[in-house]
Coordinates of N, CA and C in Angstrom, one line a residue:
X46 N 2.9 -1.5 10.4 CA 4.3 -1.3 10.0 C 4.5 -1.5 8.5
X47 N 5.2 -0.5 7.9 CA 5.4 -0.6 6.5 C 6.7 -1.4 6.2
X48 N 6.6 -2.4 5.4 CA 7.8 -3.2 5.0 C 8.2 -2.8 3.6
X49 N 9.5 -2.7 3.4 CA 10.1 -2.3 2.2 C 11.0 -3.3 1.6
X50 N 10.8 -3.7 0.4 CA 11.7 -4.7 -0.3 C 12.3 -3.9 -1.5
X51 N 13.6 -3.9 -1.5 CA 14.4 -3.2 -2.6 C 14.8 -4.3 -3.6
X52 N 14.5 -4.0 -4.8 CA 14.9 -4.9 -5.9 C 15.5 -4.1 -7.1
X53 N 16.3 -4.8 -7.9 CA 16.8 -4.1 -9.1 C 15.7 -3.8 -10.1
X54 N 16.0 -2.8 -10.9 CA 15.0 -2.4 -11.9 C 14.7 -3.7 -12.8
X55 N 13.5 -4.0 -13.0 CA 13.2 -5.2 -13.8 C 13.6 -5.0 -15.3
X56 N 13.8 -6.1 -16.0 CA 14.2 -6.1 -17.4 C 13.1 -5.5 -18.2
X57 N 13.6 -4.7 -19.2 CA 12.6 -4.1 -20.2 C 11.9 -5.2 -21.0
X58 N 12.5 -6.4 -21.1 CA 11.9 -7.5 -21.8 C 10.7 -8.1 -21.2
X59 N 10.4 -7.6 -20.0 CA 9.2 -8.1 -19.3 C 8.0 -7.2 -19.6
X60 N 8.2 -6.1 -20.3 CA 7.0 -5.3 -20.7 C 6.2 -6.0 -21.8
X61 N 4.9 -5.7 -21.9 CA 4.0 -6.4 -22.8 C 4.4 -6.1 -24.2
X62 N 5.0 -4.9 -24.5 CA 5.3 -4.6 -25.9 C 6.8 -4.9 -26.2
X63 N 7.5 -5.6 -25.4 CA 8.9 -6.0 -25.6 C 9.0 -6.9 -26.8
X64 N 10.0 -6.8 -27.6 CA 10.2 -7.6 -28.8 C 11.3 -8.7 -28.5
X65 N 10.8 -9.8 -28.0 CA 11.6 -10.9 -27.7 C 10.8 -12.2 -27.8
X66 N 11.4 -13.3 -27.9 CA 10.7 -14.6 -28.1 C 10.0 -14.9 -26.7
X67 N 9.0 -15.7 -26.8 CA 8.3 -16.1 -25.6 C 9.2 -17.0 -24.7
X68 N 10.1 -17.7 -25.3 CA 11.0 -18.5 -24.5 C 12.0 -17.6 -23.7
X69 N 12.5 -16.6 -24.3 CA 13.3 -15.6 -23.6 C 12.6 -15.0 -22.5
X70 N 11.4 -14.5 -22.8 CA 10.6 -13.9 -21.8 C 10.2 -14.8 -20.6
X71 N 10.0 -16.0 -20.9 CA 9.7 -17.0 -19.8 C 10.9 -17.2 -18.9
X72 N 12.1 -17.3 -19.5 CA 13.3 -17.5 -18.7 C 13.6 -16.3 -17.9
X73 N 13.4 -15.1 -18.4 CA 13.6 -13.9 -17.6 C 12.6 -13.8 -16.5
X74 N 11.4 -14.1 -16.8 CA 10.3 -14.1 -15.7 C 10.6 -15.1 -14.6
X75 N 11.1 -16.2 -15.0 CA 11.4 -17.3 -13.9 C 12.6 -16.7 -13.0
X76 N 13.6 -16.1 -13.7 CA 14.7 -15.6 -12.9 C 14.3 -14.5 -12.0
X77 N 13.5 -13.6 -12.5 CA 13.0 -12.4 -11.7 C 12.1 -12.9 -10.5
X78 N 11.3 -13.9 -10.8 CA 10.4 -14.4 -9.7 C 11.2 -15.0 -8.6
X79 N 12.2 -15.8 -8.9 CA 13.1 -16.5 -8.0 C 13.9 -15.5 -7.2
X80 N 14.5 -14.5 -7.9 CA 15.3 -13.5 -7.2 C 14.4 -12.6 -6.3
X81 N 13.2 -12.3 -6.6 CA 12.3 -11.5 -5.7 C 12.0 -12.3 -4.4
X82 N 11.8 -13.6 -4.6 CA 11.6 -14.4 -3.3 C 12.8 -14.4 -2.5
X83 N 14.0 -14.5 -3.1 CA 15.3 -14.4 -2.3 C 15.4 -13.1 -1.6
X84 N 15.2 -12.0 -2.3 CA 15.3 -10.6 -1.8 C 14.3 -10.4 -0.6
X85 N 13.1 -10.9 -0.8 CA 12.1 -10.8 0.2 C 12.5 -11.6 1.5
X86 N 13.0 -12.8 1.3 CA 13.5 -13.6 2.4 C 14.6 -12.8 3.2
X87 N 15.5 -12.1 2.5 CA 16.6 -11.4 3.1 C 16.1 -10.1 3.8
X88 N 15.0 -9.5 3.3 CA 14.7 -8.1 3.7 C 13.5 -8.0 4.7
X89 N 12.6 -8.9 4.7 CA 11.4 -8.7 5.5 C 11.0 -10.0 6.3
X90 N 10.2 -9.8 7.3 CA 9.7 -10.9 8.0 C 8.5 -11.4 7.3
X91 N 8.2 -12.7 7.6 CA 7.1 -13.3 6.9 C 5.8 -13.1 7.7
X92 N 4.9 -12.2 7.2 CA 3.6 -12.1 7.7 C 2.7 -11.5 6.7
X93 N 1.4 -11.6 6.8 CA 0.4 -11.2 5.7 C 0.5 -9.7 5.4
X94 N 0.3 -9.4 4.2 CA 0.3 -8.0 3.7 C -1.1 -7.7 3.2
X95 N -1.4 -6.4 3.3 CA -2.7 -5.9 2.9 C -2.6 -5.2 1.6
X96 N -1.6 -4.3 1.4 CA -1.5 -3.5 0.2 C 0.0 -3.2 -0.1
X97 N 0.2 -2.7 -1.3 CA 1.6 -2.3 -1.6 C 1.5 -1.2 -2.7
X98 N 2.6 -0.5 -2.7 CA 2.8 0.5 -3.8 C 4.3 0.3 -4.3
X99 N 4.5 0.7 -5.5 CA 5.8 0.6 -6.2 C 6.5 2.0 -6.2
X100 N 7.7 2.1 -5.8 CA 8.5 3.3 -5.9 C 9.8 3.0 -6.8
X101 N 9.9 3.7 -7.9 CA 11.0 3.5 -8.8 C 12.0 4.6 -8.6
X102 N 13.3 4.2 -8.6 CA 14.4 5.1 -8.6 C 15.3 4.8 -9.8
X103 N 15.0 5.5 -10.9 CA 15.6 5.2 -12.2 C 17.0 5.8 -12.2
X104 N 17.9 5.3 -13.1 CA 19.3 5.8 -13.2 C 19.4 7.1 -14.0
X105 N 18.3 7.5 -14.7 CA 18.4 8.7 -15.5 C 17.1 9.4 -15.5
X106 N 17.0 10.5 -16.2 CA 15.8 11.4 -16.2 C 14.9 11.1 -17.4
X107 N 15.1 10.0 -18.1 CA 14.2 9.6 -19.2 C 12.8 9.4 -18.7
X108 N 11.8 10.0 -19.5 CA 10.4 9.8 -19.1 C 10.0 8.4 -19.3
X109 N 9.2 7.9 -18.3 CA 8.8 6.5 -18.4 C 7.3 6.5 -18.1
X110 N 6.6 5.4 -18.6 CA 5.2 5.2 -18.4 C 5.0 4.4 -17.1
X111 N 4.2 4.9 -16.2 CA 4.0 4.3 -14.9 C 3.3 2.9 -15.0
X112 N 2.4 2.8 -15.9 CA 1.7 1.6 -16.1 C 2.6 0.4 -16.6
X113 N 3.4 0.8 -17.6 CA 4.4 -0.2 -18.1 C 5.4 -0.6 -17.1
X114 N 5.8 0.4 -16.2 CA 6.8 0.1 -15.2 C 6.2 -0.9 -14.2
X115 N 5.0 -0.7 -13.8 CA 4.3 -1.6 -12.9 C 4.2 -3.0 -13.5
X116 N 3.8 -3.0 -14.8 CA 3.6 -4.3 -15.5 C 4.9 -5.1 -15.5
X117 N 6.1 -4.5 -15.6 CA 7.3 -5.2 -15.6 C 7.7 -5.8 -14.2
X118 N 6.9 -5.4 -13.2 CA 7.2 -5.9 -11.8 C 6.3 -7.1 -11.5
X119 N 5.5 -7.6 -12.4 CA 4.6 -8.7 -12.0 C 5.4 -10.0 -11.6
X120 N 6.5 -10.3 -12.2 CA 7.3 -11.5 -11.8 C 7.8 -11.3 -10.4
X121 N 8.2 -10.0 -10.0 CA 8.7 -9.7 -8.7 C 7.5 -9.9 -7.7
X122 N 6.4 -9.4 -8.1 CA 5.2 -9.6 -7.2 C 4.9 -11.0 -6.9
X123 N 5.0 -11.9 -7.9 CA 4.7 -13.3 -7.8 C 5.7 -13.9 -6.9
X124 N 7.0 -13.6 -7.0 CA 8.1 -14.1 -6.2 C 7.9 -13.8 -4.7
X125 N 7.5 -12.5 -4.5 CA 7.2 -12.1 -3.1 C 6.0 -12.8 -2.5
X126 N 5.0 -13.0 -3.3 CA 3.8 -13.8 -2.9 C 4.2 -15.2 -2.6
X127 N 5.1 -15.8 -3.4 CA 5.6 -17.2 -3.1 C 6.3 -17.2 -1.8
X128 N 7.1 -16.3 -1.5 CA 7.8 -16.3 -0.2 C 6.9 -16.1 1.0
X129 N 5.9 -15.2 0.8 CA 5.0 -14.9 1.9 C 3.9 -16.0 2.1
X130 N 3.7 -16.8 1.0 CA 2.7 -17.8 1.1 C 1.3 -17.2 1.0
X131 N 1.2 -16.1 0.4 CA -0.1 -15.4 0.3 C -0.4 -15.1 -1.2
X132 N -1.7 -15.2 -1.5 CA -2.1 -15.0 -2.9 C -2.0 -13.5 -3.2
X133 N -1.3 -13.1 -4.2 CA -1.1 -11.6 -4.5 C -2.4 -11.0 -4.9
X134 N -3.4 -11.7 -5.3 CA -4.7 -11.1 -5.6 C -5.4 -10.5 -4.4
X135 N -4.9 -10.9 -3.2 CA -5.5 -10.3 -1.9 C -4.9 -8.9 -1.6
X136 N -3.9 -8.5 -2.3 CA -3.2 -7.2 -2.0 C -3.9 -6.1 -2.8
X137 N -4.1 -5.0 -2.2 CA -4.6 -3.8 -2.8 C -3.4 -3.0 -3.4
X138 N -3.5 -2.7 -4.7 CA -2.4 -2.0 -5.4 C -2.5 -0.5 -5.1
X139 N -1.5 0.1 -4.6 CA -1.5 1.5 -4.2 C -0.9 2.5 -5.3
X140 N -0.5 1.9 -6.4 CA 0.0 2.8 -7.5 C 1.5 2.8 -7.6
X141 N 1.9 3.6 -8.5 CA 3.4 3.7 -8.8 C 3.8 5.2 -8.6
X142 N 5.0 5.3 -8.0 CA 5.6 6.6 -7.8 C 7.0 6.5 -8.4
X143 N 7.5 7.7 -8.9 CA 8.8 7.8 -9.4 C 9.6 8.6 -8.4
X144 N 10.6 8.0 -7.7 CA 11.4 8.8 -6.7 C 12.5 9.6 -7.5
X145 N 13.5 10.0 -6.7 CA 14.6 10.8 -7.3 C 15.5 9.9 -8.2
X146 N 16.2 10.5 -9.1 CA 17.1 9.8 -9.9 C 18.2 9.3 -9.0
X147 N 18.6 8.0 -9.2 CA 19.7 7.4 -8.4 C 20.6 6.6 -9.3
X148 N 21.7 7.3 -9.8 CA 22.6 6.7 -10.7 C 23.4 5.5 -10.1
X149 N 23.7 5.6 -8.8 CA 24.5 4.6 -8.2 C 23.7 3.3 -7.8
X150 N 22.4 3.5 -7.5 CA 21.6 2.4 -7.1 C 20.2 2.4 -7.6
X151 N 20.1 2.3 -9.0 CA 18.7 2.3 -9.6 C 18.0 1.0 -9.0
X152 N 16.7 1.2 -8.6 CA 16.0 0.1 -8.0 C 14.5 0.4 -8.0
X153 N 13.7 -0.6 -7.7 CA 12.3 -0.5 -7.4 C 12.1 -1.0 -6.0
X154 N 11.3 -0.2 -5.3 CA 10.9 -0.6 -3.9 C 9.5 -1.0 -3.8
X155 N 9.2 -2.1 -3.2 CA 7.8 -2.5 -2.9 C 7.6 -2.0 -1.5
X156 N 6.6 -1.1 -1.3 CA 6.3 -0.6 0.0 C 5.0 -1.4 0.4
X157 N 5.1 -2.3 1.3 CA 4.0 -3.1 1.8 C 3.4 -2.6 3.1
X158 N 2.1 -2.6 3.2 CA 1.4 -2.3 4.4 C 0.9 -3.7 5.0
X159 N 1.3 -3.9 6.2 CA 0.9 -5.2 6.8 C -0.6 -5.2 7.1
X160 N -1.2 -6.3 7.3 CA -2.6 -6.4 7.6 C -2.9 -5.8 9.0
X161 N -2.0 -5.9 9.9 CA -2.2 -5.4 11.3 C -2.2 -3.8 11.2
X162 N -1.3 -3.2 10.4 CA -1.3 -1.8 10.2 C -2.6 -1.3 9.5
X163 N -3.0 -2.0 8.5 CA -4.2 -1.7 7.7 C -5.5 -1.7 8.6
X164 N -5.6 -2.7 9.5 CA -6.7 -2.8 10.4 C -6.7 -1.6 11.4
X165 N -5.5 -1.2 11.9 CA -5.4 -0.1 12.8 C -5.9 1.2 12.1
X166 N -5.5 1.4 10.8 CA -6.0 2.5 10.1 C -7.5 2.5 9.9
X167 N -8.0 1.4 9.6 CA -9.5 1.3 9.5 C -10.2 1.6 10.8
X168 N -9.7 1.1 11.9 CA -10.2 1.4 13.2 C -10.2 2.9 13.5
X169 N -9.1 3.6 13.2 CA -9.0 5.0 13.4 C -10.0 5.8 12.5
X170 N -10.1 5.4 11.3 CA -11.0 6.0 10.4 C -12.5 5.8 10.8
X171 N -12.8 4.6 11.3 CA -14.1 4.4 11.8 C -14.5 5.3 13.0
X172 N -13.5 5.4 13.9 CA -13.7 6.3 15.1 C -13.9 7.7 14.7
X173 N -13.1 8.2 13.7 CA -13.2 9.6 13.2 C -14.6 9.8 12.6
X174 N -15.1 8.8 11.8 CA -16.4 9.0 11.3 C -17.5 9.0 12.3
X175 N -17.4 8.2 13.4 CA -18.3 8.3 14.5 C -18.3 9.6 15.2
X176 N -17.1 10.2 15.4 CA -16.9 11.5 16.0 C -17.6 12.6 15.1
X177 N -17.4 12.5 13.8 CA -18.1 13.4 12.9 C -19.6 13.3 13.1
X178 N -20.1 12.1 13.1 CA -21.6 11.9 13.2 C -22.1 12.5 14.6
X179 N -21.3 12.3 15.6 CA -21.7 12.9 16.9 C -21.7 14.4 16.9
X180 N -20.7 15.0 16.3 CA -20.6 16.4 16.2 C -21.7 17.0 15.3
X181 N -22.0 16.3 14.2 CA -23.2 16.8 13.4 C -24.5 16.7 14.2
X182 N -24.7 15.6 15.0 CA -25.9 15.5 15.7 C -25.9 16.6 16.8
X183 N -24.8 16.9 17.5 CA -24.8 17.9 18.5 C -25.1 19.3 17.9
X184 N -24.6 19.6 16.7 CA -24.8 20.8 16.1 C -26.3 21.0 15.7
X185 N -27.0 19.9 15.3 CA -28.4 19.9 15.0 C -29.3 19.9 16.2
X186 N -28.9 19.3 17.2 CA -29.8 19.1 18.4 C -29.4 19.8 19.6
X187 N -28.3 20.5 19.6 CA -27.9 21.2 20.8 C -28.0 22.7 20.5
X188 N -28.7 23.1 19.6 CA -28.9 24.6 19.3 C -27.6 25.2 18.8
X189 N -26.8 24.4 18.1 CA -25.5 25.0 17.6 C -24.5 25.2 18.6
X190 N -24.7 24.8 19.9 CA -23.7 25.0 20.9 C -22.6 23.9 20.8
X191 N -21.4 24.3 20.7 CA -20.3 23.3 20.6 C -19.9 22.8 22.0
X192 N -19.9 21.5 22.2 CA -19.6 21.0 23.5 C -18.2 20.4 23.5
X193 N -17.3 20.7 24.4 CA -16.0 20.2 24.4 C -16.0 18.7 24.9
X194 N -15.7 17.8 24.1 CA -15.8 16.4 24.5 C -14.6 16.0 25.4
X195 N -13.5 16.7 25.3 CA -12.3 16.4 26.1 C -12.5 16.7 27.6
X196 N -13.3 17.7 27.9 CA -13.5 18.1 29.2 C -14.6 17.4 29.9
X197 N -15.1 16.3 29.3 CA -16.1 15.4 29.9 C -17.4 16.1 30.2
X198 N -17.8 17.1 29.4 CA -19.1 17.7 29.5 C -20.1 16.6 29.1
X199 N -19.9 16.0 28.1 CA -20.7 14.8 27.6 C -19.7 13.8 27.1
X200 N -19.9 12.6 27.5 CA -19.0 11.5 27.0 C -19.5 11.0 25.6
X201 N -18.7 10.4 24.9 CA -19.1 9.8 23.6 C -20.3 8.9 23.8
X202 N -20.2 8.1 24.9 CA -21.3 7.1 25.1 C -22.6 7.9 25.4
X203 N -22.6 9.0 26.1 CA -23.8 9.7 26.4 C -24.4 10.3 25.1
X204 N -23.5 10.8 24.3 CA -24.0 11.3 23.0 C -24.6 10.2 22.1
X205 N -23.9 9.1 22.1 CA -24.5 7.9 21.3 C -25.8 7.5 21.9
X206 N -26.0 7.5 23.2 CA -27.3 7.2 23.8 C -28.4 8.2 23.4
X207 N -28.0 9.5 23.4 CA -28.9 10.5 23.1 C -29.3 10.4 21.6
X208 N -28.4 10.1 20.8 CA -28.6 9.9 19.3 C -29.6 8.7 19.1
X209 N -29.4 7.6 19.8 CA -30.3 6.5 19.7 C -31.7 6.8 20.2
X210 N -31.8 7.5 21.3 CA -33.1 7.9 21.8 C -33.9 8.8 20.9
X211 N -33.2 9.6 20.1 CA -33.9 10.6 19.3 C -34.0 10.2 17.8
X212 N -33.7 8.9 17.5 CA -33.9 8.4 16.2 C -35.3 8.3 15.8
X213 N -35.7 8.7 14.6 CA -37.1 8.7 14.1 C -37.6 7.2 13.9

């Protein structure tokens, strides 16, 4: 299941090239981190996350740099990690997207993939890779005859056993 946390656009003073004192930046970072934990508490259940991506909905059409936009969200990321009790270094970063312009509700959304959902996707991918290997083996060893696996001409287990028996 994908969990979405909606947060306001982070302050431009959180960018690396922002021109403000370190004290100002530290205070803004602290406020952003605390507010992200509060928003996370209000919007999602507490369970481990595997990955996330950022989706920005800016108030105007001004061109922005995706890398700088992501960098401004680090305090938010830390606040969400605080709420979840999970180290944010364990999360896979899925990149940044810019959504439609939203003048009424400019925001950034964290789209999290839960660990349960990620493991289901890995299981599906693993099974697809096995099916491809089975089909490749059948094409090479069955004289190019395609066998319909759904009609139980040969089960996956029977193909796997034949593959094991014919390994060099």
